[in-house]
CSV table of N, CA and C in Angstrom, one decimal:
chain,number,residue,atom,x,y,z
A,1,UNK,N,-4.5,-27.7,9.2
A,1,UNK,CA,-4.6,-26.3,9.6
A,1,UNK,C,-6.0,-25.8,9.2
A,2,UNK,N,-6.0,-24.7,10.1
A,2,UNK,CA,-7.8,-24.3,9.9
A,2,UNK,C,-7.8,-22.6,9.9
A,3,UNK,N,-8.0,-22.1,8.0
A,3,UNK,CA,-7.8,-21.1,7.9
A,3,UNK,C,-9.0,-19.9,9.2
A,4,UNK,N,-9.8,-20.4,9.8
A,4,UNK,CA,-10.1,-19.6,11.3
A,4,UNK,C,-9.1,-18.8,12.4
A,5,UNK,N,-8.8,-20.6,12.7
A,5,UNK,CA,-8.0,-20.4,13.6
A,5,UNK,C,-5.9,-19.5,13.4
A,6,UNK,N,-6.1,-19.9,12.2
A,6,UNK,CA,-4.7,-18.8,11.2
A,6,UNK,C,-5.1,-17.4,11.8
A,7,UNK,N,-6.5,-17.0,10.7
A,7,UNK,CA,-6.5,-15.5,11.0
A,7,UNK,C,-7.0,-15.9,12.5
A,8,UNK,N,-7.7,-16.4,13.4
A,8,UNK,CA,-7.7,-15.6,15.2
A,8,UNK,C,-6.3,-15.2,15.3
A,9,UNK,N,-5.4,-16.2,15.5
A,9,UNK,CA,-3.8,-15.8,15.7
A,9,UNK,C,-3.5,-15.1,15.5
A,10,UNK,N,-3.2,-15.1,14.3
A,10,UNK,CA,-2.3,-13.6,13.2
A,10,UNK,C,-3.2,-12.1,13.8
A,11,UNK,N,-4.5,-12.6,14.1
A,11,UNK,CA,-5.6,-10.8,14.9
A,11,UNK,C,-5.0,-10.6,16.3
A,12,UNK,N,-4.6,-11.7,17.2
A,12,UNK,CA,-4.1,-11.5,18.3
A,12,UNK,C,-2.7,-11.1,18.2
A,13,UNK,N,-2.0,-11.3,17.5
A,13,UNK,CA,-0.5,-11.2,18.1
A,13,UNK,C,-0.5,-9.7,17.1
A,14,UNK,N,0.4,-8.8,17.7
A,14,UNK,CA,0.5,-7.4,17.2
A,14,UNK,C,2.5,-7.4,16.3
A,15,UNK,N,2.5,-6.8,15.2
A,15,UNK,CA,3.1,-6.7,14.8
A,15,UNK,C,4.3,-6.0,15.4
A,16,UNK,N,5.7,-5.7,15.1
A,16,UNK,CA,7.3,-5.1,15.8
A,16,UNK,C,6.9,-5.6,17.2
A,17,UNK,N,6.7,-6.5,17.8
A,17,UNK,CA,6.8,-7.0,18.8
A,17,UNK,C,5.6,-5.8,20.1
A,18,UNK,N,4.9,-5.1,19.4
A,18,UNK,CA,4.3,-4.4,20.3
A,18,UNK,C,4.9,-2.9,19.6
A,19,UNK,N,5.7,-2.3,19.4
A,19,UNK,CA,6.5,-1.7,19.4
A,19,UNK,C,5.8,-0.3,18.7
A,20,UNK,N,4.5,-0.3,18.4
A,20,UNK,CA,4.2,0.7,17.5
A,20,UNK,C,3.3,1.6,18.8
A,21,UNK,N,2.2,2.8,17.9
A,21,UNK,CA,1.9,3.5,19.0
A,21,UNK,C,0.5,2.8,19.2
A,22,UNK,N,0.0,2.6,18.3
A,22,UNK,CA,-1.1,1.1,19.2
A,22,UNK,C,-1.1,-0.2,18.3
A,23,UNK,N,-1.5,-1.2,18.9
A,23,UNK,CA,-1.8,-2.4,18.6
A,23,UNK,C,-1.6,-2.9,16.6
A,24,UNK,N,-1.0,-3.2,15.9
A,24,UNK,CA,-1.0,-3.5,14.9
A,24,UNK,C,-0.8,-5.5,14.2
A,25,UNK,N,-2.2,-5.6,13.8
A,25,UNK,CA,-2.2,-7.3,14.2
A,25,UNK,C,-1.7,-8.0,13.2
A,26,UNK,N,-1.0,-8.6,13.0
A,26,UNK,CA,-0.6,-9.6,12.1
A,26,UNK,C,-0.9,-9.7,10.9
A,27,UNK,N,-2.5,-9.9,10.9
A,27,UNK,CA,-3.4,-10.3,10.2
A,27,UNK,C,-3.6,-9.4,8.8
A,28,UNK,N,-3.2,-7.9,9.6
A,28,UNK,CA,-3.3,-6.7,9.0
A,28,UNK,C,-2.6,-6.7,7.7
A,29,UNK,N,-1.0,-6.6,8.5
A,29,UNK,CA,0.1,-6.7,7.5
A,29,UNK,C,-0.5,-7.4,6.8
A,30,UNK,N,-1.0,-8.7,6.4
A,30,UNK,CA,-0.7,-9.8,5.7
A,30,UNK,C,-1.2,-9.2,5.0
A,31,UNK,N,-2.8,-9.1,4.8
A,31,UNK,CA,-3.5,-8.6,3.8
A,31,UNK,C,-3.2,-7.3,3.4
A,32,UNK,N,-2.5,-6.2,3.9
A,32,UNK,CA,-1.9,-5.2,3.1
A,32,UNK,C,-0.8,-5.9,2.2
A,33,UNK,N,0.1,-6.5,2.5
A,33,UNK,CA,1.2,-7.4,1.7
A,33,UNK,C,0.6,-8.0,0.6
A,34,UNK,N,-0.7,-8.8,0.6
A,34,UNK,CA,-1.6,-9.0,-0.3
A,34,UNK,C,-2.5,-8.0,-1.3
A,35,UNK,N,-2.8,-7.1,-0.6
A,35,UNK,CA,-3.2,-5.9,-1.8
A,35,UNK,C,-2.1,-5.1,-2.6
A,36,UNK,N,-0.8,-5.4,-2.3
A,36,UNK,CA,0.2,-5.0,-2.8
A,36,UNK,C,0.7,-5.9,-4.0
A,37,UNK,N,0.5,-7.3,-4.2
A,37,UNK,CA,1.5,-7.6,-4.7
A,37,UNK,C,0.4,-8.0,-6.4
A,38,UNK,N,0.8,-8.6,-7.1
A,38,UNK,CA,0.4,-8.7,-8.4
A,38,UNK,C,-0.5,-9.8,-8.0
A,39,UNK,N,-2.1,-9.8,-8.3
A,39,UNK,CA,-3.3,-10.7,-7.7
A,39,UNK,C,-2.9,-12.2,-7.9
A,40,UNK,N,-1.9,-12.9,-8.9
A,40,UNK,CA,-1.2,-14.3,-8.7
A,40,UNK,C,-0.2,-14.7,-7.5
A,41,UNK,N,-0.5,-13.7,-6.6
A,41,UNK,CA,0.4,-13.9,-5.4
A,41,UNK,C,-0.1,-13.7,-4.6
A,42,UNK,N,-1.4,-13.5,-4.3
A,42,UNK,CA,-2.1,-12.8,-2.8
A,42,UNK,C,-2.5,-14.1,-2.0
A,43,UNK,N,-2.5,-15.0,-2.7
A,43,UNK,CA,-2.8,-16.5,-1.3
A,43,UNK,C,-1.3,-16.5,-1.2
A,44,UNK,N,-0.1,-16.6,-1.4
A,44,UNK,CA,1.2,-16.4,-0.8
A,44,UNK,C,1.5,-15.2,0.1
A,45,UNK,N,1.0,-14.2,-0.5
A,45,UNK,CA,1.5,-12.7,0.2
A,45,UNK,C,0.1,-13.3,1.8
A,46,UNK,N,-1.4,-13.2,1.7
A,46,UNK,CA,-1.6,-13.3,2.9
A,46,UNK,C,-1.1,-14.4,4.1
A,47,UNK,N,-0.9,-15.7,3.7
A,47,UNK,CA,-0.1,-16.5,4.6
A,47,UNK,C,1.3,-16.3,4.6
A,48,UNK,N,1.8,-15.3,4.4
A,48,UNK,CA,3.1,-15.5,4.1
A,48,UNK,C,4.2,-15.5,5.9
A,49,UNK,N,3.3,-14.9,6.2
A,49,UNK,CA,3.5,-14.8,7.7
A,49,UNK,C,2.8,-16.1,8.8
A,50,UNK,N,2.5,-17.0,8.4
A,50,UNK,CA,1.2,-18.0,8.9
A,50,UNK,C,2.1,-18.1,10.2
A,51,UNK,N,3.8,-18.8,9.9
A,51,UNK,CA,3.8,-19.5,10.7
A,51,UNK,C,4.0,-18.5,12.4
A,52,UNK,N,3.8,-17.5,12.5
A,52,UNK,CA,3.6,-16.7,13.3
A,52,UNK,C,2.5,-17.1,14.3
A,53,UNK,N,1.8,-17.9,13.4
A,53,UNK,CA,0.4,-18.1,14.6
A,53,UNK,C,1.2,-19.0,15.6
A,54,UNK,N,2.5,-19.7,15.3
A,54,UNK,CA,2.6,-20.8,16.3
A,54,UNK,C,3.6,-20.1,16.7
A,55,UNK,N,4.6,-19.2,16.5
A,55,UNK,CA,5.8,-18.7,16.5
A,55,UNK,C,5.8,-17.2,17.3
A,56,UNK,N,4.7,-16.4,17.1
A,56,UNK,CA,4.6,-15.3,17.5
A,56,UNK,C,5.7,-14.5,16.3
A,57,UNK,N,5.1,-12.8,16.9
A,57,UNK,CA,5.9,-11.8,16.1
A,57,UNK,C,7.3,-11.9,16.6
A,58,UNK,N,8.5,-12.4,16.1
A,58,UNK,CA,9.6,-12.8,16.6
A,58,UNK,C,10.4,-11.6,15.9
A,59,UNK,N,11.1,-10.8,16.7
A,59,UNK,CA,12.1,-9.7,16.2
A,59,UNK,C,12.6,-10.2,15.4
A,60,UNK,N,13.7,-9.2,14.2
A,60,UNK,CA,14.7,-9.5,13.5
A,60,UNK,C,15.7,-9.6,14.6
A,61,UNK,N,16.2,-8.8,15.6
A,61,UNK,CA,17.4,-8.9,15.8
A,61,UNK,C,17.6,-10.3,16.6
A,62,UNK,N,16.5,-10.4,17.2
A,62,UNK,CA,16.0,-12.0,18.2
A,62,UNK,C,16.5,-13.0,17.0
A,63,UNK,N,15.8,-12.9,15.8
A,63,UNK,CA,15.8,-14.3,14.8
A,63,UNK,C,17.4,-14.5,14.4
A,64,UNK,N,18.0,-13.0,14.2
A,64,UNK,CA,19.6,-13.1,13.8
A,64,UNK,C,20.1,-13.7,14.6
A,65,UNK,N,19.9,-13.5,16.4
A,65,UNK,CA,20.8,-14.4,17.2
A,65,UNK,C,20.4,-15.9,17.2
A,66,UNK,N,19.0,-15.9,16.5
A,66,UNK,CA,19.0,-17.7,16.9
A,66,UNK,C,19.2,-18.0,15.7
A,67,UNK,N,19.4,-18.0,14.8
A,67,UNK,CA,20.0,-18.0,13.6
A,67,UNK,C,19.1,-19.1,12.6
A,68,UNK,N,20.0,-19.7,11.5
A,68,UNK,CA,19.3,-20.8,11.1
A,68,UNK,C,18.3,-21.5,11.9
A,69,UNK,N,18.6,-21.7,12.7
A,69,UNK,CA,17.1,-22.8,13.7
A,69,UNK,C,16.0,-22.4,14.0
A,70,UNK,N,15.6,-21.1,13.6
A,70,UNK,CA,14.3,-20.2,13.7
A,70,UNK,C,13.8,-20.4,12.4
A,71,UNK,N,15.0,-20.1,11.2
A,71,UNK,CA,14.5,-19.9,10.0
A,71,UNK,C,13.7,-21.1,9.6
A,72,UNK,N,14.2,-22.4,10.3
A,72,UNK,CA,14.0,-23.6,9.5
A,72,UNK,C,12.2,-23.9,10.1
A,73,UNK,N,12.5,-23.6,11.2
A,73,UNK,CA,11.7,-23.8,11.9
A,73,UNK,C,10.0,-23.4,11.1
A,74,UNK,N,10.0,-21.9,11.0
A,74,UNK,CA,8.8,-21.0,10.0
A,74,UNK,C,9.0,-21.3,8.7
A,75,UNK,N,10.5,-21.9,8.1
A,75,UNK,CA,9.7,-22.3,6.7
A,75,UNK,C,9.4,-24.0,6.9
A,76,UNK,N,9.3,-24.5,8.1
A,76,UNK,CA,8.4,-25.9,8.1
A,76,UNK,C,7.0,-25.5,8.4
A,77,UNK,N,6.5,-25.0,8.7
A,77,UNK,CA,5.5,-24.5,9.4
A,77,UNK,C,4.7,-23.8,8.2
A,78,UNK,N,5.7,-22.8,7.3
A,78,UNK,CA,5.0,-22.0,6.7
A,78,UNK,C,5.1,-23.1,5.3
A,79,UNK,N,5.7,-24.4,5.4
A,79,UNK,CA,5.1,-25.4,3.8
A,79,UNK,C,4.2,-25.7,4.4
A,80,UNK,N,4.1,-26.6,5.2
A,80,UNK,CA,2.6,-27.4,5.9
A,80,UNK,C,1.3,-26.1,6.0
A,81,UNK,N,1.6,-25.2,6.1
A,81,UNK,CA,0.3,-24.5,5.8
A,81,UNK,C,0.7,-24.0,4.0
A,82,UNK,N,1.2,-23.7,3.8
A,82,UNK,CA,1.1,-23.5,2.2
A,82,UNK,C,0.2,-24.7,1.2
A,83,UNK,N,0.5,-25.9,1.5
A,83,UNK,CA,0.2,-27.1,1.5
A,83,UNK,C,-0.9,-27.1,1.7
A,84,UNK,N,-1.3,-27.2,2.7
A,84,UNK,CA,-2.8,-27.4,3.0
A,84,UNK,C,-3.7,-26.6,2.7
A,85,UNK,N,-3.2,-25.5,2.1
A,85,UNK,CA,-4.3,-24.5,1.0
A,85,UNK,C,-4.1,-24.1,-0.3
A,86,UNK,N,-3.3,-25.5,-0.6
A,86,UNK,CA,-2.8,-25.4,-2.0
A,86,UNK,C,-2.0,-24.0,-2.6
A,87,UNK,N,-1.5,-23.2,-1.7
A,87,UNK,CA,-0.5,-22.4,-2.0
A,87,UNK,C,0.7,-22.8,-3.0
A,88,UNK,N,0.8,-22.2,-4.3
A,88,UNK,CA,2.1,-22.2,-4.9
A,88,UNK,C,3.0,-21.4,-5.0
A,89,UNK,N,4.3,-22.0,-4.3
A,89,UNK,CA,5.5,-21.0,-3.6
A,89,UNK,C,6.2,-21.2,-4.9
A,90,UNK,N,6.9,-19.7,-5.6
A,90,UNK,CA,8.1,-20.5,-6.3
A,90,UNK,C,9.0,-19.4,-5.9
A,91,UNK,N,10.2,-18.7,-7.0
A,91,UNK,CA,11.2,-18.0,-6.9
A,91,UNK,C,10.2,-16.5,-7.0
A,92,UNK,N,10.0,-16.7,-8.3
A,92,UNK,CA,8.9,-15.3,-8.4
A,92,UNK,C,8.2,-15.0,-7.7
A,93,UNK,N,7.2,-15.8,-6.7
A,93,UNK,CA,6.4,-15.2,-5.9
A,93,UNK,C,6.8,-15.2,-4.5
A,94,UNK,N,8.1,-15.6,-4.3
A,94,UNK,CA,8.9,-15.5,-3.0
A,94,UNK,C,9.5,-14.3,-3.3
A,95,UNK,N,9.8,-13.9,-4.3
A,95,UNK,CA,10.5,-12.4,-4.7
A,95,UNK,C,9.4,-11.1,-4.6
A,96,UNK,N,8.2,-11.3,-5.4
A,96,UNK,CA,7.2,-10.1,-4.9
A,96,UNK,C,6.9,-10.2,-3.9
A,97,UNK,N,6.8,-11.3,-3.1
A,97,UNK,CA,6.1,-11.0,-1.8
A,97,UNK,C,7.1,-10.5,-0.7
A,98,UNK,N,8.3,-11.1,-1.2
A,98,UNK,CA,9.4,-10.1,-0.2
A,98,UNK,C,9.9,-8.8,0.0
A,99,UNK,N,9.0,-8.3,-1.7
A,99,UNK,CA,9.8,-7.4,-2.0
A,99,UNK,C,8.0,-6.2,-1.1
A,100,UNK,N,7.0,-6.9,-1.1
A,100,UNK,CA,5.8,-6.0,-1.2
A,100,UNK,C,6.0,-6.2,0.5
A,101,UNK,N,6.6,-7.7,1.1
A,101,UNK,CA,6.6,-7.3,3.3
A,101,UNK,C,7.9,-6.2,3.4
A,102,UNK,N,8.8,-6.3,2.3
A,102,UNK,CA,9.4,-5.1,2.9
A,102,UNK,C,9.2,-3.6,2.6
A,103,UNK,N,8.1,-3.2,1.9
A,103,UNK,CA,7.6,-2.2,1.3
A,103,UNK,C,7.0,-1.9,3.0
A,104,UNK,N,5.9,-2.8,3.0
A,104,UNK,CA,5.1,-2.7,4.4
A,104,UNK,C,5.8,-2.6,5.6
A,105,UNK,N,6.7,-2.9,5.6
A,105,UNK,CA,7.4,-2.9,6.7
A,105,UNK,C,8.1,-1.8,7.0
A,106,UNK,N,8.4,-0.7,6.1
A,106,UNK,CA,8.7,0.5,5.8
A,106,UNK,C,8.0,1.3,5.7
A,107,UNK,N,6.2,1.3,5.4
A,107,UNK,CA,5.1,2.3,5.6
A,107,UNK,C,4.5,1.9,7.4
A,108,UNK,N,5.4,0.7,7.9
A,108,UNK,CA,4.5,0.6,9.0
A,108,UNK,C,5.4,1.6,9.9
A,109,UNK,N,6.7,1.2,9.9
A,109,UNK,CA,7.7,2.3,10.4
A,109,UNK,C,7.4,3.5,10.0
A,110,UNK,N,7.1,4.2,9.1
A,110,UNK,CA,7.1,5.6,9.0
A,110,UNK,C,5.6,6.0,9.6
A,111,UNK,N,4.8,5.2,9.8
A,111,UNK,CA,3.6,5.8,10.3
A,111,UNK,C,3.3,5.0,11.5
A,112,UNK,N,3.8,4.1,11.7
A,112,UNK,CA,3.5,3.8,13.5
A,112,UNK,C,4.5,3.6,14.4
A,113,UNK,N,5.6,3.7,14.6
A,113,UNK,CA,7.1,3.8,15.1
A,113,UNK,C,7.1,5.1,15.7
A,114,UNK,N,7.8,5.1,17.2
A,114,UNK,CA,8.5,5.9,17.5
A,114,UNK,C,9.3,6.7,17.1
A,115,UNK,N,10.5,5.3,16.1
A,115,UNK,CA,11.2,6.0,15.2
A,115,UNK,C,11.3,7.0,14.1
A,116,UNK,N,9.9,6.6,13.7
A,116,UNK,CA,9.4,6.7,12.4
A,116,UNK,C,10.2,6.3,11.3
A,117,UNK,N,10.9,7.4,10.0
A,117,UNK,CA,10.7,6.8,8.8
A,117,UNK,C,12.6,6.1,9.2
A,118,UNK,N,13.1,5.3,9.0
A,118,UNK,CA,14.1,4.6,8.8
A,118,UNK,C,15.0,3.8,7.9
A,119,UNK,N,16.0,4.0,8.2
A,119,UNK,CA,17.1,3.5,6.3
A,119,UNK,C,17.5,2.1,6.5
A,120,UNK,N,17.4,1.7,7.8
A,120,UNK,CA,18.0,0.5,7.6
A,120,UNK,C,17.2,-0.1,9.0
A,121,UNK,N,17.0,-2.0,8.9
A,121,UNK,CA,16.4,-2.4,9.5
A,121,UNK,C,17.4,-2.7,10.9
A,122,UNK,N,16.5,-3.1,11.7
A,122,UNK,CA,17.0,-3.5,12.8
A,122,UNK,C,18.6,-4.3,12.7
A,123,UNK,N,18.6,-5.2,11.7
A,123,UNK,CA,20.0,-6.2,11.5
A,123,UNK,C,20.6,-5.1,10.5
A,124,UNK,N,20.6,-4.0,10.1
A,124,UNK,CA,21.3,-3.2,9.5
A,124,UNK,C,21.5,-3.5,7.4
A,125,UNK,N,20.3,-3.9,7.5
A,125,UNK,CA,19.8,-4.1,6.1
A,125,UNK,C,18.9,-2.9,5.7
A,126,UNK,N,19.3,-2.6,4.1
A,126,UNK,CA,18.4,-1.4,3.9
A,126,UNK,C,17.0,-1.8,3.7
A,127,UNK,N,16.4,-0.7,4.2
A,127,UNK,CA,14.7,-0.4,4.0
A,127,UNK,C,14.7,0.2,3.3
A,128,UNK,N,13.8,-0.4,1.9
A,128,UNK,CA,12.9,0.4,0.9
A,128,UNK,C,12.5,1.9,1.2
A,129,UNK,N,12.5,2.7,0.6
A,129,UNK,CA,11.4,4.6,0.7
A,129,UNK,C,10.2,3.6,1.0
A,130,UNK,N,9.3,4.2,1.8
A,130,UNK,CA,7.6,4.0,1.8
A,130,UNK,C,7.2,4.7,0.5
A,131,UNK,N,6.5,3.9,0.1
A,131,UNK,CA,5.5,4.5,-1.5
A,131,UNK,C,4.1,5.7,-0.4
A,132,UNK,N,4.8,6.6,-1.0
A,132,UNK,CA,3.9,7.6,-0.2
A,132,UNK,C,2.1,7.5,-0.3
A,133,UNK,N,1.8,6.5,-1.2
A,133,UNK,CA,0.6,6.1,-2.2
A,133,UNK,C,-0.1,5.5,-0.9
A,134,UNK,N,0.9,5.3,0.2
A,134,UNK,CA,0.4,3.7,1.2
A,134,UNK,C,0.5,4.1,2.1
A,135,UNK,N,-0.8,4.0,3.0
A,135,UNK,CA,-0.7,4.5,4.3
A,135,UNK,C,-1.5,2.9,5.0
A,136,UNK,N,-1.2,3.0,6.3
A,136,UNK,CA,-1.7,2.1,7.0
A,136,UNK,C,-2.5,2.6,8.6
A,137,UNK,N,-3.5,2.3,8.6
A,137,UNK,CA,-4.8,2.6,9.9
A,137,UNK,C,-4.8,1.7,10.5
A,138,UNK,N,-4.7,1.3,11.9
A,138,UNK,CA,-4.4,0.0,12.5
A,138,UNK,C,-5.7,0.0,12.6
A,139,UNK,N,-6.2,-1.6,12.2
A,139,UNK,CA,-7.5,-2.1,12.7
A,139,UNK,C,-7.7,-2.7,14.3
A,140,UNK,N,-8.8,-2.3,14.8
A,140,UNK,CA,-9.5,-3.5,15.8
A,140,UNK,C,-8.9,-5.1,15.4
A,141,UNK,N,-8.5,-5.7,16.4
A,141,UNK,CA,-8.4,-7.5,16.0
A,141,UNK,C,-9.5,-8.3,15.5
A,142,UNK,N,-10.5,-7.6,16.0
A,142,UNK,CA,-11.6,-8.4,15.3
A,142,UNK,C,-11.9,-8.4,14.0
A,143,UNK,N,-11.7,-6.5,13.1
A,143,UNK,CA,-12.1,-6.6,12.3
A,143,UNK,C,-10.9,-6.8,11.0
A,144,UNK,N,-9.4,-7.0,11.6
A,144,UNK,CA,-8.1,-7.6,11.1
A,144,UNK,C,-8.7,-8.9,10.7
A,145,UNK,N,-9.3,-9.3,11.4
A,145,UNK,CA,-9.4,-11.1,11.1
A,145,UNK,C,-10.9,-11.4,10.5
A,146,UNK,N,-11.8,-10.4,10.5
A,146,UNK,CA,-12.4,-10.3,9.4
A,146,UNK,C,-12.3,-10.2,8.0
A,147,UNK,N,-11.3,-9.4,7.9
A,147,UNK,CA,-10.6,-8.9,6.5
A,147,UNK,C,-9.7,-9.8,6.1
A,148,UNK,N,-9.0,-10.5,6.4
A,148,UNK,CA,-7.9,-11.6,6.9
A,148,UNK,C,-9.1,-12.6,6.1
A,149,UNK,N,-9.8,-13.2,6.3
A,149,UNK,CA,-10.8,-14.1,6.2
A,149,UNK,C,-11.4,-13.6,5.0
């Protein structure tokens, strides 16, 4: 894998499947996910999403119906790149960084959604309050995957 070609992907492809009021890239989340979580976890929190570069932004409700065979699919994808940049996954840093994508995923909803702010996700799982502290500005792709980098 070639941390380049990671962030180009992650800058192209737009986060909720398009679904916001403009463009929000991959790349973005990641490293917001990464300024969030406790600094022994930010090479986890920014690839945490890698295998998207090959996978695309794939809905929750999409991944529910294809079920296990999606899941397996992005956590093969997402060791072979953890691996190859010496990322160390364990229980604790799979726990803050789940806990800091669903924080994000709740400030991205309340500030770039149609919907706006929301209690439960698409498969009917609760969403965290947005920490009012966190706002998110959608970047340019270019400059997503500068920052990404």
């Amino acid at each position: 894998f070639d941390i380049e070609e990671i962030a180009h992907h992650l800058s192209i492809i737009n986060r909720h499947a398009g679904g916001t009021h403009v463009p929000l890239p991959v790349s973005q989340h990641c490293c917001c996910v990464a300024e969030i979580v406790h600094r022994k976890y930010r090479r986890h929190a920014l690839l945490h999403d890698g295998h998207e570069m090959m996978t695309g932004d794939i809905p929750s409700p999409l991944k529910a119906l294809l079920g296990r065979a999606i899941e397996d699919i992005e956590q093969r994808i997402d060791r072979a790149i953890w691996k190859a940049f010496g990322v160390l996954v364990d229980e604790q840093s799979c726990r803050a960084v789940s806990a800091a994508d669903d924080m994000m995923l709740a400030v991205e909803r309340r500030d770039l959604t149609p919907g706006g702010l929301v209690r439960l996700d698409y498969c009917g799982r609760a969403v965290p309050q947005p920490d009012a502290r966190i706002t998110i500005e959608p970047l340019h792709w270019k400059e997503a995957k500068r920052r990404f980098l």
